[in-house]
Amino acid sequence: MGNLRYGIDVGMVDRIAREVRELHNNKGLEVCMVIGGGNIFRGVLGAAYGMHRAAADNIGMLATIMNSIAFQTSLEKLGVKTRVMSAISMPTICEAYIRRKAIRHLEKRRVVICAAGSGNPYFTTDTAAILRALEMECELLLKATKVAGVYDSDPQKNPKAVFFDKLSYKDVLDKNLKVMDQTAITLAQENNIPIYVFSLEEEGNLEKVLSKEGRCSIIS
Ligand code: GTP
């Protein structure tokens, strides 16, 4: 969304794409992405009011496909090969998500962008991200946010919010910390995948976090 009220800020998408290219090219990592849809969903929030949750979630999943295509375009402008794979079949626009095919794309040095969440209403993008990370046998999940990591309360509202460098899945669940929904955290906990929560607001932070120079909260 960048500085827009809703929609796609191409300048912002390009900037994030440059950061992902660094990871992919310079660090040689295999990168799989799951992108949300809140920036677009915000524009239809009025219409979603009073809708059945399943219908609103379907709109949200379609929004993630738009974002995935926009991100693919930005990455390919930079010369990074990508494949968008959607959990909702949309054969004229992108490939369907097939786990073994997604892994093959990674092996061939393509960035895989997983669109349409898990393809089911009632499940968040965060839950879909954990699910894909497990299916793709990712070593870790990086959760990009607008704040430096996990706090005991919203740091944008409470200047005295306490920051956590490290915490357990149980801490997140017991303290009801709002970093991810409980379904996502429970799935991560059951399968022991570490989650790094970091801010995308500061340019270059993604690389710093992976080189252990940047600030982030580690949930493990
Ligand atoms: P390899 O089998 O590893 O060569 O994979 P590939 O993705 O290069 O080969 P493929 O011939 O499957 O894909 C060529 C292009 O078509 C790529 O840009 C794919 O993203 C795209 N593509 C593949 N399957 C579909 C599909 O079902 N729908 C759409 N819209 N595009 C697809």
PDB file of C-alpha atoms and ligand atoms in Angstrom:
ATOM      1  CA  MET A   1       0.000   0.000   0.000  1.00  0.00           C
ATOM      2  CA  GLY A   2       2.987   2.266   0.659  1.00  0.00           C
ATOM      3  CA  ASN A   3       1.670   5.776   1.184  1.00  0.00           C
ATOM      4  CA  LEU A   4      -1.659   5.124  -0.540  1.00  0.00           C
ATOM      5  CA  ARG A   5      -4.905   4.732   1.393  1.00  0.00           C
ATOM      6  CA  TYR A   6      -5.483   1.458  -0.430  1.00  0.00           C
ATOM      7  CA  GLY A   7      -4.371  -0.237  -3.647  1.00  0.00           C
ATOM      8  CA  ILE A   8      -0.917  -1.009  -5.016  1.00  0.00           C
ATOM      9  CA  ASP A   9       1.927   1.497  -4.634  1.00  0.00           C
ATOM     10  CA  VAL A  10       4.246   0.373  -7.433  1.00  0.00           C
ATOM     11  CA  GLY A  11       7.208   2.259  -5.943  1.00  0.00           C
ATOM     12  CA  MET A  12       6.824   0.273  -2.723  1.00  0.00           C
ATOM     13  CA  VAL A  13       6.390  -3.031  -4.558  1.00  0.00           C
ATOM     14  CA  ASP A  14       9.534  -2.313  -6.595  1.00  0.00           C
ATOM     15  CA  ARG A  15      11.485  -1.549  -3.430  1.00  0.00           C
ATOM     16  CA  ILE A  16      10.464  -4.796  -1.734  1.00  0.00           C
ATOM     17  CA  ALA A  17      11.220  -6.671  -4.962  1.00  0.00           C
ATOM     18  CA  ARG A  18      14.782  -5.257  -4.904  1.00  0.00           C
ATOM     19  CA  GLU A  19      15.215  -6.594  -1.378  1.00  0.00           C
ATOM     20  CA  VAL A  20      13.939 -10.025  -2.376  1.00  0.00           C
ATOM     21  CA  ARG A  21      16.278 -10.026  -5.384  1.00  0.00           C
ATOM     22  CA  GLU A  22      19.222  -9.439  -3.017  1.00  0.00           C
ATOM     23  CA  LEU A  23      18.301 -12.503  -0.976  1.00  0.00           C
ATOM     24  CA  HIS A  24      17.747 -14.594  -4.042  1.00  0.00           C
ATOM     25  CA  ASN A  25      20.776 -13.490  -6.051  1.00  0.00           C
ATOM     26  CA  ASN A  26      23.422 -12.481  -3.528  1.00  0.00           C
ATOM     27  CA  LYS A  27      22.672 -14.833  -0.701  1.00  0.00           C
ATOM     28  CA  GLY A  28      21.682 -17.686  -3.012  1.00  0.00           C
ATOM     29  CA  LEU A  29      18.623 -18.498  -0.935  1.00  0.00           C
ATOM     30  CA  GLU A  30      15.564 -20.272  -2.243  1.00  0.00           C
ATOM     31  CA  VAL A  31      12.679 -17.883  -1.713  1.00  0.00           C
ATOM     32  CA  CYS A  32       8.998 -18.691  -1.515  1.00  0.00           C
ATOM     33  CA  MET A  33       6.580 -15.857  -0.807  1.00  0.00           C
ATOM     34  CA  VAL A  34       3.031 -15.616   0.466  1.00  0.00           C
ATOM     35  CA  ILE A  35       1.464 -12.193  -0.030  1.00  0.00           C
ATOM     36  CA  GLY A  36      -1.649 -10.885   1.708  1.00  0.00           C
ATOM     37  CA  GLY A  37      -4.437  -8.785   0.287  1.00  0.00           C
ATOM     38  CA  GLY A  38      -5.261  -6.200   2.942  1.00  0.00           C
ATOM     39  CA  ASN A  39      -4.162  -3.262   0.771  1.00  0.00           C
ATOM     40  CA  ILE A  40      -6.848  -4.103  -1.804  1.00  0.00           C
ATOM     41  CA  PHE A  41      -9.388  -5.503   0.624  1.00  0.00           C
ATOM     42  CA  ARG A  42      -9.368  -2.147   2.420  1.00  0.00           C
ATOM     43  CA  GLY A  43     -10.858  -0.610  -0.712  1.00  0.00           C
ATOM     44  CA  VAL A  44     -13.828  -2.998  -0.607  1.00  0.00           C
ATOM     45  CA  LEU A  45     -14.308  -3.035   3.161  1.00  0.00           C
ATOM     46  CA  GLY A  46     -17.566  -1.088   2.893  1.00  0.00           C
ATOM     47  CA  ALA A  47     -19.004  -3.673   0.516  1.00  0.00           C
ATOM     48  CA  ALA A  48     -17.742  -6.536   2.689  1.00  0.00           C
ATOM     49  CA  TYR A  49     -19.644  -5.206   5.700  1.00  0.00           C
ATOM     50  CA  GLY A  50     -22.568  -7.531   6.392  1.00  0.00           C
ATOM     51  CA  MET A  51     -21.342 -10.099   3.873  1.00  0.00           C
ATOM     52  CA  HIS A  52     -21.005 -13.749   4.814  1.00  0.00           C
ATOM     53  CA  ARG A  53     -17.503 -14.316   6.153  1.00  0.00           C
ATOM     54  CA  ALA A  54     -16.846 -16.881   3.415  1.00  0.00           C
ATOM     55  CA  ALA A  55     -17.748 -14.370   0.680  1.00  0.00           C
ATOM     56  CA  ALA A  56     -15.580 -11.638   2.192  1.00  0.00           C
ATOM     57  CA  ASP A  57     -12.675 -14.082   2.537  1.00  0.00           C
ATOM     58  CA  ASN A  58     -13.082 -15.100  -1.107  1.00  0.00           C
ATOM     59  CA  ILE A  59     -12.715 -11.436  -2.094  1.00  0.00           C
ATOM     60  CA  GLY A  60      -9.629 -11.253   0.114  1.00  0.00           C
ATOM     61  CA  MET A  61      -8.099 -14.303  -1.568  1.00  0.00           C
ATOM     62  CA  LEU A  62      -8.690 -12.800  -5.005  1.00  0.00           C
ATOM     63  CA  ALA A  63      -6.922  -9.654  -3.780  1.00  0.00           C
ATOM     64  CA  THR A  64      -3.829 -11.712  -2.953  1.00  0.00           C
ATOM     65  CA  ILE A  65      -3.740 -12.924  -6.569  1.00  0.00           C
ATOM     66  CA  MET A  66      -3.666  -9.299  -7.789  1.00  0.00           C
ATOM     67  CA  ASN A  67      -0.836  -8.510  -5.385  1.00  0.00           C
ATOM     68  CA  SER A  68       1.064 -11.622  -6.426  1.00  0.00           C
ATOM     69  CA  ILE A  69       0.876 -10.662 -10.099  1.00  0.00           C
ATOM     70  CA  ALA A  70       2.009  -7.123  -9.287  1.00  0.00           C
ATOM     71  CA  PHE A  71       4.939  -8.492  -7.275  1.00  0.00           C
ATOM     72  CA  GLN A  72       5.838 -10.946 -10.017  1.00  0.00           C
ATOM     73  CA  THR A  73       5.955  -8.057 -12.482  1.00  0.00           C
ATOM     74  CA  SER A  74       8.308  -6.073 -10.235  1.00  0.00           C
ATOM     75  CA  LEU A  75      10.621  -9.049  -9.685  1.00  0.00           C
ATOM     76  CA  GLU A  76      10.744  -9.897 -13.386  1.00  0.00           C
ATOM     77  CA  LYS A  77      11.604  -6.260 -14.255  1.00  0.00           C
ATOM     78  CA  LEU A  78      14.694  -6.906 -12.129  1.00  0.00           C
ATOM     79  CA  GLY A  79      15.500 -10.097 -14.017  1.00  0.00           C
ATOM     80  CA  VAL A  80      14.413 -12.533 -11.314  1.00  0.00           C
ATOM     81  CA  LYS A  81      12.541 -15.552 -12.630  1.00  0.00           C
ATOM     82  CA  THR A  82       9.288 -16.164 -10.795  1.00  0.00           C
ATOM     83  CA  ARG A  83       6.225 -18.373 -10.834  1.00  0.00           C
ATOM     84  CA  VAL A  84       2.888 -17.390  -9.332  1.00  0.00           C
ATOM     85  CA  MET A  85       1.031 -20.454  -8.053  1.00  0.00           C
ATOM     86  CA  SER A  86      -2.534 -20.015  -6.903  1.00  0.00           C
ATOM     87  CA  ALA A  87      -4.508 -22.074  -4.415  1.00  0.00           C
ATOM     88  CA  ILE A  88      -7.658 -21.099  -6.333  1.00  0.00           C
ATOM     89  CA  SER A  89      -7.455 -22.343  -9.875  1.00  0.00           C
ATOM     90  CA  MET A  90      -7.252 -19.549 -12.377  1.00  0.00           C
ATOM     91  CA  PRO A  91      -5.618 -21.303 -15.319  1.00  0.00           C
ATOM     92  CA  THR A  92      -5.608 -18.384 -17.748  1.00  0.00           C
ATOM     93  CA  ILE A  93      -3.775 -16.170 -15.243  1.00  0.00           C
ATOM     94  CA  CYS A  94      -1.334 -18.365 -13.339  1.00  0.00           C
ATOM     95  CA  GLU A  95      -0.388 -21.902 -12.463  1.00  0.00           C
ATOM     96  CA  ALA A  96      -2.237 -23.888  -9.846  1.00  0.00           C
ATOM     97  CA  TYR A  97      -0.340 -24.528  -6.617  1.00  0.00           C
ATOM     98  CA  ILE A  98       1.076 -28.048  -6.746  1.00  0.00           C
ATOM     99  CA  ARG A  99       3.548 -28.756  -3.970  1.00  0.00           C
ATOM    100  CA  ARG A 100       5.984 -30.887  -5.939  1.00  0.00           C
ATOM    101  CA  LYS A 101       5.947 -28.456  -8.845  1.00  0.00           C
ATOM    102  CA  ALA A 102       6.556 -25.534  -6.496  1.00  0.00           C
ATOM    103  CA  ILE A 103       9.618 -27.306  -5.059  1.00  0.00           C
ATOM    104  CA  ARG A 104      10.879 -27.961  -8.594  1.00  0.00           C
ATOM    105  CA  HIS A 105      10.547 -24.254  -9.416  1.00  0.00           C
ATOM    106  CA  LEU A 106      12.654 -23.413  -6.363  1.00  0.00           C
ATOM    107  CA  GLU A 107      15.292 -25.922  -7.435  1.00  0.00           C
ATOM    108  CA  LYS A 108      15.376 -24.177 -10.815  1.00  0.00           C
ATOM    109  CA  ARG A 109      16.121 -20.879  -9.027  1.00  0.00           C
ATOM    110  CA  ARG A 110      12.709 -19.325  -9.461  1.00  0.00           C
ATOM    111  CA  VAL A 111      11.046 -17.288  -6.732  1.00  0.00           C
ATOM    112  CA  VAL A 112       7.721 -18.967  -6.014  1.00  0.00           C
ATOM    113  CA  ILE A 113       4.861 -16.622  -5.137  1.00  0.00           C
ATOM    114  CA  CYS A 114       1.982 -18.483  -3.525  1.00  0.00           C
ATOM    115  CA  ALA A 115      -1.313 -16.707  -4.168  1.00  0.00           C
ATOM    116  CA  ALA A 116      -4.878 -17.084  -2.841  1.00  0.00           C
ATOM    117  CA  GLY A 117      -3.860 -18.064   0.684  1.00  0.00           C
ATOM    118  CA  SER A 118      -4.759 -21.666   1.406  1.00  0.00           C
ATOM    119  CA  GLY A 119      -7.724 -21.459  -0.966  1.00  0.00           C
ATOM    120  CA  ASN A 120     -10.162 -21.665   1.931  1.00  0.00           C
ATOM    121  CA  PRO A 121     -12.182 -19.025   3.743  1.00  0.00           C
ATOM    122  CA  TYR A 122     -11.712 -18.692   7.522  1.00  0.00           C
ATOM    123  CA  PHE A 123      -7.943 -19.201   7.178  1.00  0.00           C
ATOM    124  CA  THR A 124      -5.657 -16.191   7.233  1.00  0.00           C
ATOM    125  CA  THR A 125      -2.715 -15.389   4.993  1.00  0.00           C
ATOM    126  CA  ASP A 126      -0.469 -16.051   8.001  1.00  0.00           C
ATOM    127  CA  THR A 127      -1.864 -19.565   8.347  1.00  0.00           C
ATOM    128  CA  ALA A 128      -1.369 -20.091   4.608  1.00  0.00           C
ATOM    129  CA  ALA A 129       2.227 -18.858   4.962  1.00  0.00           C
ATOM    130  CA  ILE A 130       2.999 -21.393   7.694  1.00  0.00           C
ATOM    131  CA  LEU A 131       1.273 -24.130   5.684  1.00  0.00           C
ATOM    132  CA  ARG A 132       3.304 -23.383   2.544  1.00  0.00           C
ATOM    133  CA  ALA A 133       6.529 -23.074   4.552  1.00  0.00           C
ATOM    134  CA  LEU A 134       5.937 -26.555   5.952  1.00  0.00           C
ATOM    135  CA  GLU A 135       4.971 -28.052   2.606  1.00  0.00           C
ATOM    136  CA  MET A 136       8.040 -26.542   0.940  1.00  0.00           C
ATOM    137  CA  GLU A 137      10.281 -27.604   3.852  1.00  0.00           C
ATOM    138  CA  CYS A 138      11.421 -24.034   4.430  1.00  0.00           C
ATOM    139  CA  GLU A 139      14.046 -23.492   7.098  1.00  0.00           C
ATOM    140  CA  LEU A 140      12.334 -20.416   8.435  1.00  0.00           C
ATOM    141  CA  LEU A 141       9.455 -18.077   7.913  1.00  0.00           C
ATOM    142  CA  LEU A 142       9.992 -14.334   7.740  1.00  0.00           C
ATOM    143  CA  LYS A 143       6.908 -12.344   8.645  1.00  0.00           C
ATOM    144  CA  ALA A 144       7.080  -8.767   7.374  1.00  0.00           C
ATOM    145  CA  THR A 145       5.172  -6.170   9.400  1.00  0.00           C
ATOM    146  CA  LYS A 146       5.117  -2.407   9.926  1.00  0.00           C
ATOM    147  CA  VAL A 147       6.793  -2.613  13.340  1.00  0.00           C
ATOM    148  CA  ALA A 148      10.158  -3.955  14.485  1.00  0.00           C
ATOM    149  CA  GLY A 149       8.774  -7.237  15.808  1.00  0.00           C
ATOM    150  CA  VAL A 150       6.552  -8.555  18.580  1.00  0.00           C
ATOM    151  CA  TYR A 151       5.523  -6.286  21.462  1.00  0.00           C
ATOM    152  CA  ASP A 152       3.276  -6.906  24.485  1.00  0.00           C
ATOM    153  CA  SER A 153       0.862  -4.279  23.107  1.00  0.00           C
ATOM    154  CA  ASP A 154       0.480  -2.238  19.921  1.00  0.00           C
ATOM    155  CA  PRO A 155       3.594   0.002  19.747  1.00  0.00           C
ATOM    156  CA  GLN A 156       1.796   2.348  17.369  1.00  0.00           C
ATOM    157  CA  LYS A 157      -0.732   3.062  20.154  1.00  0.00           C
ATOM    158  CA  ASN A 158       1.316   2.441  23.307  1.00  0.00           C
ATOM    159  CA  PRO A 159       4.774   4.110  23.400  1.00  0.00           C
ATOM    160  CA  LYS A 160       5.670   1.988  26.444  1.00  0.00           C
ATOM    161  CA  ALA A 161       5.015  -1.319  24.660  1.00  0.00           C
ATOM    162  CA  VAL A 162       7.650  -3.933  25.610  1.00  0.00           C
ATOM    163  CA  PHE A 163       9.617  -5.532  22.741  1.00  0.00           C
ATOM    164  CA  PHE A 164      10.452  -9.259  22.683  1.00  0.00           C
ATOM    165  CA  ASP A 165      13.725 -10.397  21.058  1.00  0.00           C
ATOM    166  CA  LYS A 166      12.854 -14.044  21.505  1.00  0.00           C
ATOM    167  CA  LEU A 167       9.688 -15.798  22.542  1.00  0.00           C
ATOM    168  CA  SER A 168       8.085 -19.211  22.355  1.00  0.00           C
ATOM    169  CA  TYR A 169       4.968 -20.175  20.453  1.00  0.00           C
ATOM    170  CA  LYS A 170       3.374 -20.756  23.858  1.00  0.00           C
ATOM    171  CA  ASP A 171       4.169 -17.168  24.902  1.00  0.00           C
ATOM    172  CA  VAL A 172       2.361 -15.882  21.823  1.00  0.00           C
ATOM    173  CA  LEU A 173      -0.637 -18.136  22.477  1.00  0.00           C
ATOM    174  CA  ASP A 174      -0.818 -17.616  26.268  1.00  0.00           C
ATOM    175  CA  LYS A 175      -0.347 -13.851  26.125  1.00  0.00           C
ATOM    176  CA  ASN A 176      -2.652 -13.633  23.105  1.00  0.00           C
ATOM    177  CA  LEU A 177      -0.063 -11.501  21.286  1.00  0.00           C
ATOM    178  CA  LYS A 178      -1.474 -10.140  18.064  1.00  0.00           C
ATOM    179  CA  VAL A 179       1.455 -10.994  15.800  1.00  0.00           C
ATOM    180  CA  MET A 180      -0.341 -13.826  13.998  1.00  0.00           C
ATOM    181  CA  ASP A 181      -3.650 -15.565  14.549  1.00  0.00           C
ATOM    182  CA  GLN A 182      -3.708 -18.533  16.889  1.00  0.00           C
ATOM    183  CA  THR A 183      -4.336 -21.076  14.116  1.00  0.00           C
ATOM    184  CA  ALA A 184      -1.112 -19.987  12.390  1.00  0.00           C
ATOM    185  CA  ILE A 185       0.944 -20.085  15.585  1.00  0.00           C
ATOM    186  CA  THR A 186      -0.444 -23.477  16.606  1.00  0.00           C
ATOM    187  CA  LEU A 187       0.469 -24.929  13.212  1.00  0.00           C
ATOM    188  CA  ALA A 188       3.985 -23.473  13.511  1.00  0.00           C
ATOM    189  CA  GLN A 189       4.317 -24.837  17.044  1.00  0.00           C
ATOM    190  CA  GLU A 190       3.222 -28.341  16.104  1.00  0.00           C
ATOM    191  CA  ASN A 191       5.815 -28.441  13.343  1.00  0.00           C
ATOM    192  CA  ASN A 192       8.552 -26.410  14.991  1.00  0.00           C
ATOM    193  CA  ILE A 193       9.218 -23.876  12.256  1.00  0.00           C
ATOM    194  CA  PRO A 194      10.950 -20.692  13.469  1.00  0.00           C
ATOM    195  CA  ILE A 195       9.276 -17.358  12.663  1.00  0.00           C
ATOM    196  CA  TYR A 196      11.253 -14.116  12.358  1.00  0.00           C
ATOM    197  CA  VAL A 197       9.021 -11.059  12.695  1.00  0.00           C
ATOM    198  CA  PHE A 198      10.601  -7.912  11.290  1.00  0.00           C
ATOM    199  CA  SER A 199       9.770  -4.505   9.814  1.00  0.00           C
ATOM    200  CA  LEU A 200       9.707  -3.893   6.091  1.00  0.00           C
ATOM    201  CA  GLU A 201       9.422  -0.141   6.631  1.00  0.00           C
ATOM    202  CA  GLU A 202      13.185   0.384   6.789  1.00  0.00           C
ATOM    203  CA  GLU A 203      14.878  -0.227   3.443  1.00  0.00           C
ATOM    204  CA  GLY A 204      17.454  -3.033   3.510  1.00  0.00           C
ATOM    205  CA  ASN A 205      16.136  -4.513   6.741  1.00  0.00           C
ATOM    206  CA  LEU A 206      15.263  -7.873   5.215  1.00  0.00           C
ATOM    207  CA  GLU A 207      18.906  -8.589   4.420  1.00  0.00           C
ATOM    208  CA  LYS A 208      20.072  -7.233   7.773  1.00  0.00           C
ATOM    209  CA  VAL A 209      17.690  -9.510   9.649  1.00  0.00           C
ATOM    210  CA  LEU A 210      19.047 -12.549   7.845  1.00  0.00           C
ATOM    211  CA  SER A 211      22.642 -11.500   8.552  1.00  0.00           C
ATOM    212  CA  LYS A 212      21.656 -11.137  12.228  1.00  0.00           C
ATOM    213  CA  GLU A 213      22.377  -7.378  12.082  1.00  0.00           C
ATOM    214  CA  GLY A 214      18.779  -6.222  11.926  1.00  0.00           C
ATOM    215  CA  ARG A 215      16.233  -6.110  14.716  1.00  0.00           C
ATOM    216  CA  CYS A 216      13.549  -8.758  14.774  1.00  0.00           C
ATOM    217  CA  SER A 217      11.606 -10.997  17.159  1.00  0.00           C
ATOM    218  CA  ILE A 218      12.236 -14.723  16.883  1.00  0.00           C
ATOM    219  CA  ILE A 219       9.379 -17.057  17.732  1.00  0.00           C
ATOM    220  CA  SER A 220      10.569 -20.637  18.139  1.00  0.00           C
TER     221      SER A 220
HETATM  222  P1  GTP B   1       9.555 -26.391 -16.286  1.00  0.00           P
HETATM  223  O1  GTP B   1       8.630 -27.548 -16.422  1.00  0.00           O
HETATM  224  O2  GTP B   1      10.451 -26.501 -15.120  1.00  0.00           O
HETATM  225  O3  GTP B   1      10.274 -25.987 -17.520  1.00  0.00           O
HETATM  226  O4  GTP B   1       8.604 -25.210 -15.816  1.00  0.00           O
HETATM  227  P2  GTP B   1       8.093 -23.973 -16.612  1.00  0.00           P
HETATM  228  O5  GTP B   1       7.193 -23.286 -15.628  1.00  0.00           O
HETATM  229  O6  GTP B   1       9.139 -23.153 -17.231  1.00  0.00           O
HETATM  230  O7  GTP B   1       7.323 -24.639 -17.802  1.00  0.00           O
HETATM  231  P3  GTP B   1       5.888 -24.491 -18.276  1.00  0.00           P
HETATM  232  O8  GTP B   1       5.930 -24.844 -19.709  1.00  0.00           O
HETATM  233  O9  GTP B   1       5.014 -25.249 -17.338  1.00  0.00           O
HETATM  234  O10 GTP B   1       5.572 -22.934 -18.089  1.00  0.00           O
HETATM  235  C1  GTP B   1       5.920 -21.935 -18.996  1.00  0.00           C
HETATM  236  C2  GTP B   1       5.189 -20.661 -18.584  1.00  0.00           C
HETATM  237  O11 GTP B   1       3.797 -20.898 -18.530  1.00  0.00           O
HETATM  238  C3  GTP B   1       5.564 -20.131 -17.211  1.00  0.00           C
HETATM  239  O12 GTP B   1       5.575 -18.708 -17.233  1.00  0.00           O
HETATM  240  C4  GTP B   1       4.449 -20.605 -16.317  1.00  0.00           C
HETATM  241  O13 GTP B   1       4.232 -19.760 -15.202  1.00  0.00           O
HETATM  242  C5  GTP B   1       3.288 -20.566 -17.266  1.00  0.00           C
HETATM  243  N1  GTP B   1       2.287 -21.556 -16.897  1.00  0.00           N
HETATM  244  C6  GTP B   1       2.466 -22.876 -16.599  1.00  0.00           C
HETATM  245  N2  GTP B   1       1.309 -23.463 -16.257  1.00  0.00           N
HETATM  246  C7  GTP B   1       0.362 -22.506 -16.347  1.00  0.00           C
HETATM  247  C8  GTP B   1      -1.055 -22.486 -16.099  1.00  0.00           C
HETATM  248  O14 GTP B   1      -1.694 -23.463 -15.733  1.00  0.00           O
HETATM  249  N3  GTP B   1      -1.682 -21.286 -16.313  1.00  0.00           N
HETATM  250  C9  GTP B   1      -1.021 -20.174 -16.692  1.00  0.00           C
HETATM  251  N4  GTP B   1      -1.709 -19.052 -16.868  1.00  0.00           N
HETATM  252  N5  GTP B   1       0.291 -20.142 -16.934  1.00  0.00           N
HETATM  253  C10 GTP B   1       0.979 -21.299 -16.738  1.00  0.00           C
END
